[in-house]
Amino acid sequence: TASSSARLNGESFDVMGYLPLADTKAELIALVGVNHGRATGSVVVSGTTYSASASNTFAEFGGGAQYWITNNLNARLLVRYEDISSNVINDAVTTSVGLNWQF
């Protein structure tokens, strides 16, 4: 009998720049940042537990676009390239789509 568990978490800090497109409600977005991630995991095989953990700090770059629906609400698409450079995980490309409310 075998069982396993894993936990991934981290923090990121990004600086974002916005370029409004002339006479529209759309903007292009560029970002650069740093991310710190941690992973822990364990496997239990025949009553013996094997565990490991790792952490890494890496750069991330990306861009996207947003469209202002109202003065406070926009729809946004972002794509990030994360330079993880780990022996366990290859570099990653993440995509996010969402609504953002500005106060």
PDB file of C-alpha atoms in Angstrom:
ATOM      1  CA  THR A   1       0.000   0.000   0.000  1.00  0.00           C
ATOM      2  CA  ALA A   2       1.277   3.475  -0.874  1.00  0.00           C
ATOM      3  CA  SER A   3       0.037   7.009  -0.291  1.00  0.00           C
ATOM      4  CA  SER A   4       1.442  10.427  -1.086  1.00  0.00           C
ATOM      5  CA  SER A   5       0.932  14.116  -0.363  1.00  0.00           C
ATOM      6  CA  ALA A   6       2.363  17.334  -1.747  1.00  0.00           C
ATOM      7  CA  ARG A   7       2.126  21.016  -0.904  1.00  0.00           C
ATOM      8  CA  LEU A   8       3.159  23.961  -3.081  1.00  0.00           C
ATOM      9  CA  ASN A   9       3.099  27.613  -2.022  1.00  0.00           C
ATOM     10  CA  GLY A  10       4.910  30.844  -2.670  1.00  0.00           C
ATOM     11  CA  GLU A  11       4.899  34.595  -2.993  1.00  0.00           C
ATOM     12  CA  SER A  12       5.549  36.921  -5.896  1.00  0.00           C
ATOM     13  CA  PHE A  13       6.269  40.607  -6.330  1.00  0.00           C
ATOM     14  CA  ASP A  14       5.608  42.116  -9.761  1.00  0.00           C
ATOM     15  CA  VAL A  15       6.081  45.545 -11.264  1.00  0.00           C
ATOM     16  CA  MET A  16       3.545  46.200 -14.024  1.00  0.00           C
ATOM     17  CA  GLY A  17       3.495  48.859 -16.716  1.00  0.00           C
ATOM     18  CA  TYR A  18       0.430  49.859 -18.731  1.00  0.00           C
ATOM     19  CA  LEU A  19       0.268  51.270 -22.266  1.00  0.00           C
ATOM     20  CA  PRO A  20      -3.182  52.681 -23.153  1.00  0.00           C
ATOM     21  CA  LEU A  21      -4.229  52.083 -26.743  1.00  0.00           C
ATOM     22  CA  ALA A  22      -5.301  55.380 -28.376  1.00  0.00           C
ATOM     23  CA  ASP A  23      -8.984  56.299 -28.007  1.00  0.00           C
ATOM     24  CA  THR A  24      -9.978  52.892 -26.622  1.00  0.00           C
ATOM     25  CA  LYS A  25     -10.658  51.344 -23.246  1.00  0.00           C
ATOM     26  CA  ALA A  26      -7.894  48.768 -23.852  1.00  0.00           C
ATOM     27  CA  GLU A  27      -4.371  48.690 -22.417  1.00  0.00           C
ATOM     28  CA  LEU A  28      -1.330  46.511 -23.014  1.00  0.00           C
ATOM     29  CA  ILE A  29       0.486  45.268 -19.904  1.00  0.00           C
ATOM     30  CA  ALA A  30       4.140  44.365 -19.347  1.00  0.00           C
ATOM     31  CA  LEU A  31       5.433  42.861 -16.096  1.00  0.00           C
ATOM     32  CA  VAL A  32       8.659  41.772 -14.465  1.00  0.00           C
ATOM     33  CA  GLY A  33       8.978  40.287 -11.022  1.00  0.00           C
ATOM     34  CA  VAL A  34      10.463  37.847  -8.585  1.00  0.00           C
ATOM     35  CA  ASN A  35       8.830  34.742  -7.144  1.00  0.00           C
ATOM     36  CA  HIS A  36       9.776  32.551  -4.189  1.00  0.00           C
ATOM     37  CA  GLY A  37       8.231  29.089  -4.109  1.00  0.00           C
ATOM     38  CA  ARG A  38       8.349  26.146  -1.733  1.00  0.00           C
ATOM     39  CA  ALA A  39       7.394  22.520  -2.260  1.00  0.00           C
ATOM     40  CA  THR A  40       7.129  19.695   0.245  1.00  0.00           C
ATOM     41  CA  GLY A  41       6.040  16.145  -0.331  1.00  0.00           C
ATOM     42  CA  SER A  42       5.964  12.727   1.224  1.00  0.00           C
ATOM     43  CA  VAL A  43       5.304   9.155   0.162  1.00  0.00           C
ATOM     44  CA  VAL A  44       4.418   6.300   2.489  1.00  0.00           C
ATOM     45  CA  VAL A  45       5.272   2.836   1.176  1.00  0.00           C
ATOM     46  CA  SER A  46       4.637  -0.216   3.343  1.00  0.00           C
ATOM     47  CA  GLY A  47       4.712   1.895   6.507  1.00  0.00           C
ATOM     48  CA  THR A  48       7.955   3.736   5.655  1.00  0.00           C
ATOM     49  CA  THR A  49       7.725   7.488   5.013  1.00  0.00           C
ATOM     50  CA  TYR A  50       9.983   9.218   2.488  1.00  0.00           C
ATOM     51  CA  SER A  51       9.831  13.009   2.385  1.00  0.00           C
ATOM     52  CA  ALA A  52      11.536  15.903   0.629  1.00  0.00           C
ATOM     53  CA  SER A  53      11.305  19.666   0.421  1.00  0.00           C
ATOM     54  CA  ALA A  54      12.780  22.387  -1.754  1.00  0.00           C
ATOM     55  CA  SER A  55      12.564  26.126  -2.229  1.00  0.00           C
ATOM     56  CA  ASN A  56      13.663  28.422  -5.023  1.00  0.00           C
ATOM     57  CA  THR A  57      13.649  32.125  -5.883  1.00  0.00           C
ATOM     58  CA  PHE A  58      13.301  32.949  -9.555  1.00  0.00           C
ATOM     59  CA  ALA A  59      12.474  35.708 -12.022  1.00  0.00           C
ATOM     60  CA  GLU A  60       9.227  36.019 -13.928  1.00  0.00           C
ATOM     61  CA  PHE A  61       8.383  38.050 -17.022  1.00  0.00           C
ATOM     62  CA  GLY A  62       5.136  38.519 -18.846  1.00  0.00           C
ATOM     63  CA  GLY A  63       2.548  40.594 -20.525  1.00  0.00           C
ATOM     64  CA  GLY A  64      -1.047  40.797 -21.518  1.00  0.00           C
ATOM     65  CA  ALA A  65      -3.942  43.134 -22.068  1.00  0.00           C
ATOM     66  CA  GLN A  66      -6.938  44.493 -20.241  1.00  0.00           C
ATOM     67  CA  TYR A  67     -10.185  46.115 -21.281  1.00  0.00           C
ATOM     68  CA  TRP A  68     -12.027  48.581 -19.016  1.00  0.00           C
ATOM     69  CA  ILE A  69     -15.698  47.609 -18.811  1.00  0.00           C
ATOM     70  CA  THR A  70     -16.508  50.476 -16.420  1.00  0.00           C
ATOM     71  CA  ASN A  71     -14.359  53.091 -14.641  1.00  0.00           C
ATOM     72  CA  ASN A  72     -13.641  50.542 -11.874  1.00  0.00           C
ATOM     73  CA  LEU A  73     -13.934  47.116 -13.554  1.00  0.00           C
ATOM     74  CA  ASN A  74     -11.677  45.546 -16.175  1.00  0.00           C
ATOM     75  CA  ALA A  75     -11.222  42.153 -17.797  1.00  0.00           C
ATOM     76  CA  ARG A  76      -7.590  41.052 -17.944  1.00  0.00           C
ATOM     77  CA  LEU A  77      -5.489  38.363 -19.628  1.00  0.00           C
ATOM     78  CA  LEU A  78      -1.896  37.827 -18.432  1.00  0.00           C
ATOM     79  CA  VAL A  79       0.769  35.350 -19.503  1.00  0.00           C
ATOM     80  CA  ARG A  80       3.844  34.843 -17.284  1.00  0.00           C
ATOM     81  CA  TYR A  81       7.088  33.026 -18.012  1.00  0.00           C
ATOM     82  CA  GLU A  82       8.669  31.776 -14.800  1.00  0.00           C
ATOM     83  CA  ASP A  83      12.405  31.011 -14.947  1.00  0.00           C
ATOM     84  CA  ILE A  84      12.329  28.292 -12.287  1.00  0.00           C
ATOM     85  CA  SER A  85      15.668  26.657 -13.235  1.00  0.00           C
ATOM     86  CA  SER A  86      15.131  23.688 -10.935  1.00  0.00           C
ATOM     87  CA  ASN A  87      16.371  20.103 -11.199  1.00  0.00           C
ATOM     88  CA  VAL A  88      12.837  18.910 -10.475  1.00  0.00           C
ATOM     89  CA  ILE A  89      10.581  21.377 -12.329  1.00  0.00           C
ATOM     90  CA  ASN A  90      11.121  22.906 -15.751  1.00  0.00           C
ATOM     91  CA  ASP A  91      10.457  26.573 -16.421  1.00  0.00           C
ATOM     92  CA  ALA A  92       6.751  27.385 -16.446  1.00  0.00           C
ATOM     93  CA  VAL A  93       4.333  29.463 -18.472  1.00  0.00           C
ATOM     94  CA  THR A  94       1.169  30.425 -16.622  1.00  0.00           C
ATOM     95  CA  THR A  95      -1.923  32.114 -17.998  1.00  0.00           C
ATOM     96  CA  SER A  96      -4.533  33.957 -15.956  1.00  0.00           C
ATOM     97  CA  VAL A  97      -7.855  35.435 -17.003  1.00  0.00           C
ATOM     98  CA  GLY A  98     -10.024  37.449 -14.659  1.00  0.00           C
ATOM     99  CA  LEU A  99     -11.999  40.477 -13.643  1.00  0.00           C
ATOM    100  CA  ASN A 100     -10.298  43.192 -11.585  1.00  0.00           C
ATOM    101  CA  TRP A 101     -11.972  45.855  -9.466  1.00  0.00           C
ATOM    102  CA  GLN A 102     -10.058  49.090  -8.906  1.00  0.00           C
ATOM    103  CA  PHE A 103     -10.915  51.186  -5.855  1.00  0.00           C
TER     104      PHE A 103
END
